[in-house]
PDB file of C-alpha atoms in Angstrom:
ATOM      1  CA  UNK A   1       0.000   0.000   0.000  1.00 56.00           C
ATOM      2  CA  UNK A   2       0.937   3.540  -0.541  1.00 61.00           C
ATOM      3  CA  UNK A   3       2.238   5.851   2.134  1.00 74.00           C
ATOM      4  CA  UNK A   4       3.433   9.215   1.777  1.00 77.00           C
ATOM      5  CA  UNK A   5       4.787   8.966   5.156  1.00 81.00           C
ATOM      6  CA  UNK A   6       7.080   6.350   4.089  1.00 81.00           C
ATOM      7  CA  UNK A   7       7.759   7.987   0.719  1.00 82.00           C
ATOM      8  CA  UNK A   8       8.642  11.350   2.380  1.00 86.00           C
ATOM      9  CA  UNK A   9      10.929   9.569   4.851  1.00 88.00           C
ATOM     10  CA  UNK A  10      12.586   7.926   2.237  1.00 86.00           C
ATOM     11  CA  UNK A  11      13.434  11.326   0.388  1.00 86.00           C
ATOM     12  CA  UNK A  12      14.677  12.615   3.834  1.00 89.00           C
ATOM     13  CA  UNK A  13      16.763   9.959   4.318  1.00 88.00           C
ATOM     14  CA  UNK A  14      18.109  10.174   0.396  1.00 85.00           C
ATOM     15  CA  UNK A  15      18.226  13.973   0.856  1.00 86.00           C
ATOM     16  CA  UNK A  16      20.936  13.471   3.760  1.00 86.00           C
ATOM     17  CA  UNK A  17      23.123  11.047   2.365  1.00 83.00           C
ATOM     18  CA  UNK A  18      23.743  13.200  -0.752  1.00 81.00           C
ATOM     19  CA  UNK A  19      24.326  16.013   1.219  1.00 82.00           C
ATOM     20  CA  UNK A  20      26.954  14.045   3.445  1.00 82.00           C
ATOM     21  CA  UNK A  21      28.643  12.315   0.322  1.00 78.00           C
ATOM     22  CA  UNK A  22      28.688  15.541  -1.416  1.00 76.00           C
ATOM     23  CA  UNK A  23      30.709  17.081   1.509  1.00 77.00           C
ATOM     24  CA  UNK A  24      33.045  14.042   1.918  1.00 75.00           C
ATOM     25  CA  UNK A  25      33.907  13.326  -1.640  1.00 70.00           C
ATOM     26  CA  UNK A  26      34.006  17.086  -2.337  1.00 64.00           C
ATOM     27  CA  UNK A  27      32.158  19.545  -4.553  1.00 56.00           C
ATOM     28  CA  UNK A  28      33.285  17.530  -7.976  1.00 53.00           C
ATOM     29  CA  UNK A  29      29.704  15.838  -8.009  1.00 54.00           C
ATOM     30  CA  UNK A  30      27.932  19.166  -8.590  1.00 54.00           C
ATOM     31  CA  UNK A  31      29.659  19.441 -11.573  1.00 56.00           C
ATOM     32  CA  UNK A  32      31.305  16.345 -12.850  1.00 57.00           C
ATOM     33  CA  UNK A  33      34.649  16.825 -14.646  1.00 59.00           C
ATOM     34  CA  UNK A  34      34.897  12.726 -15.522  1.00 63.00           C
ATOM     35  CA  UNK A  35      32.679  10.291 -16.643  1.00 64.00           C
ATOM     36  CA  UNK A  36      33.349   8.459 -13.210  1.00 69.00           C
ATOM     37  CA  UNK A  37      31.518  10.970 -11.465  1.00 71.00           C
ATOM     38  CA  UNK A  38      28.144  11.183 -14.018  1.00 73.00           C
ATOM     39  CA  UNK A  39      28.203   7.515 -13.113  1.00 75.00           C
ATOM     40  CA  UNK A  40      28.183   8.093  -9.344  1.00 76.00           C
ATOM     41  CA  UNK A  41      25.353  10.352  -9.388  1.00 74.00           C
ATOM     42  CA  UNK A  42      23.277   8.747 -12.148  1.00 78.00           C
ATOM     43  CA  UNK A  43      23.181   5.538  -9.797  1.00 81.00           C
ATOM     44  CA  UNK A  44      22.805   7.447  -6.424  1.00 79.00           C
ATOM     45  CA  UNK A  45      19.886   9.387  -7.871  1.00 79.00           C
ATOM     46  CA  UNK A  46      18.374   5.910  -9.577  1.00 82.00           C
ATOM     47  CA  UNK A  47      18.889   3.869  -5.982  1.00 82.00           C
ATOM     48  CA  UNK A  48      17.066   6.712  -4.428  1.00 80.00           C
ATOM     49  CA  UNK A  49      13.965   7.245  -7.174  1.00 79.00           C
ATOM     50  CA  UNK A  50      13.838   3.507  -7.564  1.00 80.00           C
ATOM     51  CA  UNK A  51      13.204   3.128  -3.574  1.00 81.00           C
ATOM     52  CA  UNK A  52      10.969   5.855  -2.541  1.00 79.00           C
ATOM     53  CA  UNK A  53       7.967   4.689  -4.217  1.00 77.00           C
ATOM     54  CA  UNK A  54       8.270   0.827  -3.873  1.00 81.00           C
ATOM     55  CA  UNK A  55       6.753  -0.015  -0.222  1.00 79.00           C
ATOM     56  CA  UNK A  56       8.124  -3.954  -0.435  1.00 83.00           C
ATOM     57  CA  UNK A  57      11.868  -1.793   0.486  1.00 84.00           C
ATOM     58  CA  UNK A  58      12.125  -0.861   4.228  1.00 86.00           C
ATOM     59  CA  UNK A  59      14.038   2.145   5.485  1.00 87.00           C
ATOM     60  CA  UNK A  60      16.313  -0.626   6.675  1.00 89.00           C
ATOM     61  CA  UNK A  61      17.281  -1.708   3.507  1.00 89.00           C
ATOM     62  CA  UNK A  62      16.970   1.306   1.841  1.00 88.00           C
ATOM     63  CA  UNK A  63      19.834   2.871   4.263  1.00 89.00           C
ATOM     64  CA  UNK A  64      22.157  -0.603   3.812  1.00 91.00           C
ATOM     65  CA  UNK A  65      22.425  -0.091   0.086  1.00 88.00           C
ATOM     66  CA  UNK A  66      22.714   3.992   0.218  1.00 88.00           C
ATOM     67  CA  UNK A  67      25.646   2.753   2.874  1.00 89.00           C
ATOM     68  CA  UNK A  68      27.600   0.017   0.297  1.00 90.00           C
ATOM     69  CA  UNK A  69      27.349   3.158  -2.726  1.00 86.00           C
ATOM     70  CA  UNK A  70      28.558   5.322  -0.465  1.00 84.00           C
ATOM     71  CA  UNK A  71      31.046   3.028   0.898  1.00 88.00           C
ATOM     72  CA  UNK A  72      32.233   2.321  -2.922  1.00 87.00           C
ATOM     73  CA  UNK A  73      32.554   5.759  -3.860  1.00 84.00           C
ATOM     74  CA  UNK A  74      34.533   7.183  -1.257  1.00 83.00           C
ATOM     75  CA  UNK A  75      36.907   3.405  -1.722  1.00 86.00           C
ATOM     76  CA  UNK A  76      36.998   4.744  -5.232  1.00 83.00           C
ATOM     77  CA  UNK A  77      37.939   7.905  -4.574  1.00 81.00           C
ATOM     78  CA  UNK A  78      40.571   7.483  -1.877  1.00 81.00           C
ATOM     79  CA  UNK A  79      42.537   5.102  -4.855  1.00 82.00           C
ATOM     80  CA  UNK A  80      42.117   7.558  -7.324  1.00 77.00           C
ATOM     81  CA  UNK A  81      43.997  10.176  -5.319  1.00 73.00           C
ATOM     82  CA  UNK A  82      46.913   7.730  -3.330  1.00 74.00           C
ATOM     83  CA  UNK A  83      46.876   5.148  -6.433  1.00 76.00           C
ATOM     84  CA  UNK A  84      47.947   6.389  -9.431  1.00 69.00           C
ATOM     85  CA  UNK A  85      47.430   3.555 -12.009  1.00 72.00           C
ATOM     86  CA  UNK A  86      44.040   3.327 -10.581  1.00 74.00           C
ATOM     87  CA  UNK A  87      43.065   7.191 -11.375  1.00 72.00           C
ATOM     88  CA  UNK A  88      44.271   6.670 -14.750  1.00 70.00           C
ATOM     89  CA  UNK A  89      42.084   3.313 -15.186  1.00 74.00           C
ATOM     90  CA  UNK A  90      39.209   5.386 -13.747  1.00 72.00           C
ATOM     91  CA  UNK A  91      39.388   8.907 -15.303  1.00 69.00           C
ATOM     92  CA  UNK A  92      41.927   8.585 -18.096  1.00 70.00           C
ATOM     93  CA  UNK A  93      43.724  11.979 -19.199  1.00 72.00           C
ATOM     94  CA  UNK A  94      44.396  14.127 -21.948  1.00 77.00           C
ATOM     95  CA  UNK A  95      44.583  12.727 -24.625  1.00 84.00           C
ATOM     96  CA  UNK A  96      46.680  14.851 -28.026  1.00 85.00           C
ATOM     97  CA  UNK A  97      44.457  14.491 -31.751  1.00 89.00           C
ATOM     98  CA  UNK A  98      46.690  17.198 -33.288  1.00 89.00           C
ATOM     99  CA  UNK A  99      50.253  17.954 -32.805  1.00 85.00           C
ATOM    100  CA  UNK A 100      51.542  20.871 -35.540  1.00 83.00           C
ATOM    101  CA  UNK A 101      48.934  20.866 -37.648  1.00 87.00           C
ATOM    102  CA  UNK A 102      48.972  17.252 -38.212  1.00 89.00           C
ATOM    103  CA  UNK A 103      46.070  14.917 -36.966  1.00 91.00           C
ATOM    104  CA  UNK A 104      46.814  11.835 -35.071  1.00 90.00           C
ATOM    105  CA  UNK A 105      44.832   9.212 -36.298  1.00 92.00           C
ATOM    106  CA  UNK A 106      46.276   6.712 -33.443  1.00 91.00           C
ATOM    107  CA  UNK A 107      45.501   9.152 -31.148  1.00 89.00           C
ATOM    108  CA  UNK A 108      42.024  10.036 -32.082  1.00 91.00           C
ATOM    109  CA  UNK A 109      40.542   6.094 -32.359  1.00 91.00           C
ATOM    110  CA  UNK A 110      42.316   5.507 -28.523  1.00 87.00           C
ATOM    111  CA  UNK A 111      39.944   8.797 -27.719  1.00 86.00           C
ATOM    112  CA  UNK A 112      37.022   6.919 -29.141  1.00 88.00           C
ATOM    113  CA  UNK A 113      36.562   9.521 -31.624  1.00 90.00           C
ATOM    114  CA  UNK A 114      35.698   9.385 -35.482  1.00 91.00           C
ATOM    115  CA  UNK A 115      36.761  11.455 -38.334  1.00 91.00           C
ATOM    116  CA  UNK A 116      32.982  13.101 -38.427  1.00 91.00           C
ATOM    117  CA  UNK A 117      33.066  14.021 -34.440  1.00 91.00           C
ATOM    118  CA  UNK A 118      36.787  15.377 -34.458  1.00 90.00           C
ATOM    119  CA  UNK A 119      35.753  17.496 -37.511  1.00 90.00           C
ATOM    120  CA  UNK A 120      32.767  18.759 -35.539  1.00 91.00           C
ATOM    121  CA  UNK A 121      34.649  19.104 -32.157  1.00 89.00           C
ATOM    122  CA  UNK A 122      37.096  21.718 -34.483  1.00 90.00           C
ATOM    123  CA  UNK A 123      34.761  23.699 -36.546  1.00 90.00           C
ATOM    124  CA  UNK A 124      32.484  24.261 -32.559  1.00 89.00           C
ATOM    125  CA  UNK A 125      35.829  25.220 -31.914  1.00 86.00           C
ATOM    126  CA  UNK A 126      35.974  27.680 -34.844  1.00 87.00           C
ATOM    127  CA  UNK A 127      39.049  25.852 -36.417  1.00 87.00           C
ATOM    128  CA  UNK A 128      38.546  25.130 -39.910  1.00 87.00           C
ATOM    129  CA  UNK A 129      42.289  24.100 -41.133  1.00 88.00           C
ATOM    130  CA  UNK A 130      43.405  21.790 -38.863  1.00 88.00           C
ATOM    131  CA  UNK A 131      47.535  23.296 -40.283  1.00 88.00           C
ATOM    132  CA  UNK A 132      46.100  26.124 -37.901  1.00 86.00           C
ATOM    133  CA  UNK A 133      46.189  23.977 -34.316  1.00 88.00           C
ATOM    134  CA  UNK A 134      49.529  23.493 -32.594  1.00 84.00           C
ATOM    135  CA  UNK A 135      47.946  21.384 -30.626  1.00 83.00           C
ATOM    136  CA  UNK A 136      44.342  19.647 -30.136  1.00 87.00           C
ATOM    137  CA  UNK A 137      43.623  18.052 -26.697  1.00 85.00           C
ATOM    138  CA  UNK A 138      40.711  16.084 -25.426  1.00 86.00           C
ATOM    139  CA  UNK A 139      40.539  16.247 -22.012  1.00 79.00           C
ATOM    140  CA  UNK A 140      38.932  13.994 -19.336  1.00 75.00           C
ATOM    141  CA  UNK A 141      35.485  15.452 -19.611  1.00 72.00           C
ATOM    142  CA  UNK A 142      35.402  15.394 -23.369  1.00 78.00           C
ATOM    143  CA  UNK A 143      35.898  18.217 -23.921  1.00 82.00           C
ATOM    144  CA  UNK A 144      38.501  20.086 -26.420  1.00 86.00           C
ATOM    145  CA  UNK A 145      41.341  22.343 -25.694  1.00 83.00           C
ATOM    146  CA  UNK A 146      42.871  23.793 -28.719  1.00 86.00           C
ATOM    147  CA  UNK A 147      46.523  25.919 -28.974  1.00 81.00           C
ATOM    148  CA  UNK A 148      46.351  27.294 -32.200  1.00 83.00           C
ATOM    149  CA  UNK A 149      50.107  28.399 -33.870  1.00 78.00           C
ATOM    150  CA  UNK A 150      51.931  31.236 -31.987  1.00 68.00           C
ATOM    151  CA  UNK A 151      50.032  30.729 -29.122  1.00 64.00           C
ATOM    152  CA  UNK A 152      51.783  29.776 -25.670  1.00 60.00           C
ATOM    153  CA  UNK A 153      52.159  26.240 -24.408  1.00 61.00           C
ATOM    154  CA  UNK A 154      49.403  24.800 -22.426  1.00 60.00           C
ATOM    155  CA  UNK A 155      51.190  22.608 -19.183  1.00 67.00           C
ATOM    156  CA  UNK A 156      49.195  20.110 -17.059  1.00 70.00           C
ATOM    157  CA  UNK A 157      50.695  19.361 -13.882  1.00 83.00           C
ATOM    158  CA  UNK A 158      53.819  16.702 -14.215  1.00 85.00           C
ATOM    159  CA  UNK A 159      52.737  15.802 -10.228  1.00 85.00           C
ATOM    160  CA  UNK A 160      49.268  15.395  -9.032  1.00 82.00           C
ATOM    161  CA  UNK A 161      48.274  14.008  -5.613  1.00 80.00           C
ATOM    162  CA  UNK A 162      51.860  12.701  -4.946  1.00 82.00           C
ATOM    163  CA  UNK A 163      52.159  10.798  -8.425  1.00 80.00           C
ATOM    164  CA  UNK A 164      54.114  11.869 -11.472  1.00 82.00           C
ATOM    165  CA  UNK A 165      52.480  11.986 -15.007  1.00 78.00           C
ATOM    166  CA  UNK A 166      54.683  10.132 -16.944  1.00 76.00           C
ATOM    167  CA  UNK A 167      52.218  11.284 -19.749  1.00 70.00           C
ATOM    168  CA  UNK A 168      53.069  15.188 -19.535  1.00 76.00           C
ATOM    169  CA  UNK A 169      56.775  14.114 -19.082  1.00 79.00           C
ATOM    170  CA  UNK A 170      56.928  12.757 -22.553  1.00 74.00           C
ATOM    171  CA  UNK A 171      54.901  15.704 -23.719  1.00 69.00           C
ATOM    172  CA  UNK A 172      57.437  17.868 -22.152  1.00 75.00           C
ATOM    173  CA  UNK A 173      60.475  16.182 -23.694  1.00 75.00           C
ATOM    174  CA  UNK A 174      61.640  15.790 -20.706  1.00 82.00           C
ATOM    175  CA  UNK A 175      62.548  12.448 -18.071  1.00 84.00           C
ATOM    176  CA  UNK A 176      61.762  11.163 -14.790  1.00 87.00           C
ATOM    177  CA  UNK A 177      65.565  12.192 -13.792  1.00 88.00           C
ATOM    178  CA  UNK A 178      65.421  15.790 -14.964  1.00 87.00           C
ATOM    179  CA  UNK A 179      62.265  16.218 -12.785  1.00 89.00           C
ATOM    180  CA  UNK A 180      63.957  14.562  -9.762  1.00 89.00           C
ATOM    181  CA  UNK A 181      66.383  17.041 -10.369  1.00 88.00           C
ATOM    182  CA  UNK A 182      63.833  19.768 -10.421  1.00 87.00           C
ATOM    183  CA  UNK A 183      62.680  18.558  -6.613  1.00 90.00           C
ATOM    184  CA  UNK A 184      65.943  18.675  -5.254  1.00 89.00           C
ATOM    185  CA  UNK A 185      66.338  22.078  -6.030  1.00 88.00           C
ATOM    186  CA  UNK A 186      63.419  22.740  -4.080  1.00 87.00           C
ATOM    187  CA  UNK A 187      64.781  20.978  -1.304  1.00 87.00           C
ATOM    188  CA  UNK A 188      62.702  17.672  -2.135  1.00 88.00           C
ATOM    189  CA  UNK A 189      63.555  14.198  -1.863  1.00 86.00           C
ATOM    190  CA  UNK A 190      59.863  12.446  -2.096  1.00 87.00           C
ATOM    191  CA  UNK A 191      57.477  12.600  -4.794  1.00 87.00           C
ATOM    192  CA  UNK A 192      54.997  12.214  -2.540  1.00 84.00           C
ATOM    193  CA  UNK A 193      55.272  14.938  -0.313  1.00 86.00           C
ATOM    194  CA  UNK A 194      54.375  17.323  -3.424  1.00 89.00           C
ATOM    195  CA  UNK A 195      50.445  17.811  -4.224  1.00 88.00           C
ATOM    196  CA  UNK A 196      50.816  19.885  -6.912  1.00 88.00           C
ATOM    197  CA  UNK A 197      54.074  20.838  -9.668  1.00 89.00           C
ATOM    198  CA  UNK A 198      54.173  22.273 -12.758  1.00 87.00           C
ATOM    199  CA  UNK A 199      56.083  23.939 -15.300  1.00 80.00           C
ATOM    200  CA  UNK A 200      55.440  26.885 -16.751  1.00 76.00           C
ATOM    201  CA  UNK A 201      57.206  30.038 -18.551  1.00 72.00           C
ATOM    202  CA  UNK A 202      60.356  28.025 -17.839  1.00 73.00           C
ATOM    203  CA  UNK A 203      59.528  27.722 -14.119  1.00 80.00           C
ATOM    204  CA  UNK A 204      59.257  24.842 -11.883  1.00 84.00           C
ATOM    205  CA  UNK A 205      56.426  25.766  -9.500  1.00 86.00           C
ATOM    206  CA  UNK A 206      55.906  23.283  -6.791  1.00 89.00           C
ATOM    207  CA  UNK A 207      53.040  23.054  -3.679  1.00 88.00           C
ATOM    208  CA  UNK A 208      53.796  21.038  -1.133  1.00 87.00           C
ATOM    209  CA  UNK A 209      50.934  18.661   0.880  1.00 82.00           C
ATOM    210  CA  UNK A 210      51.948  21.296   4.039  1.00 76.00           C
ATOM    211  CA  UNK A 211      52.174  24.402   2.154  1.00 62.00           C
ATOM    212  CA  UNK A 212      49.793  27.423   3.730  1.00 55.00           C
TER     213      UNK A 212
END
């Protein structure tokens, strides 16, 4: 039988747990930057509409499987940050179409992406000769970041969370030694003390896990 008591407990009860995973896993879910985290909300909002109208579900079991999601996602997102190869696995990274003017086929079927869609993804972009892009990157959300010639040089981050991009490094020209190098003359030893280093207009700018 239908109760709207029930139902409107229910909702409560879904309202909270959203509003405490939100807060633990961070503001990312309000506006997803990887497929990963679509997922995560498309399923918590389907566990929740699914329940609230179907009376044969307690509150007791409606709060043990809102636990094991919540339980999985914040599992998930602890390896993503302190497990490198698993973040990769999970939410991939930027991936280079065009490099000097010249598409990368290779490049652009590993992205999933046809001739037809890369076309479109450059004209949105208001390219319309791809000899015009220095470089053509699709990023983790799908999206398209485009350096046309004579612009500047875009840099992603060589360490995130502790973990070097060995990706970037080969975009850089540049080795795992030379960046080791780069610590030291910051004064350190261990990658993962550093939550954040880039390079940029011939800088190496590093943030520490303990800087203020």
């Amino acid at each position: 039988m239908f109760v709207y008591s029930d139902v409107a407990l229910k909702l409560l009860i879904g309202f909270v747990f959203m509003t405490l995973l939100i807060n633990f896993t961070g503001k990312g879910n309000l506006a997803p930057t990887s497929a990963i985290d679509q997922v995560q909300n498309y399923v918590l909002g389907g566990i929740i509409g699914g329940v609230i109208y179907n009376s044969s579900i307690t509150i007791i079991q409606f709060v043990m499987v809102l636990l094991i999601w919540s339980l999985l996602i914040l599992v998930m997102r602890y390896l993503k940050i302190h497990v490198h190869a698993v973040g990769k696995f999970i939410d991939g990274g930027p991936i280079t179409i065009v490099r000097n003017g010249h598409l990368l086929v290779h490049n652009c079927l590993k992205a999933n992406l046809s001739a037809k869609e890369v076309d479109f993804k450059l004209r949105s972009a208001g390219v319309y000769q791809i000899a015009e892009v220095k470089r053509a990157i699709v990023e983790q959300n799908g999206s398209l970041t485009i350096l046309r010639q004579g612009d500047g040089e875009i840099r992603y981050p060589i360490i995130v969370d502790g973990q070097i991009d060995q990706d970037v490094l080969e975009l850089m020209n540049h080795d795992e030694d030379w960046l080791l190098q780069q610590l030291a003359n910051h004064g350190i030893t261990n990658v993962r003390d550093v939550y954040m280093a880039k390079y940029e207009n011939h800088e190496f700018k590093v943030t520490r896990y303990d800087h203020d």
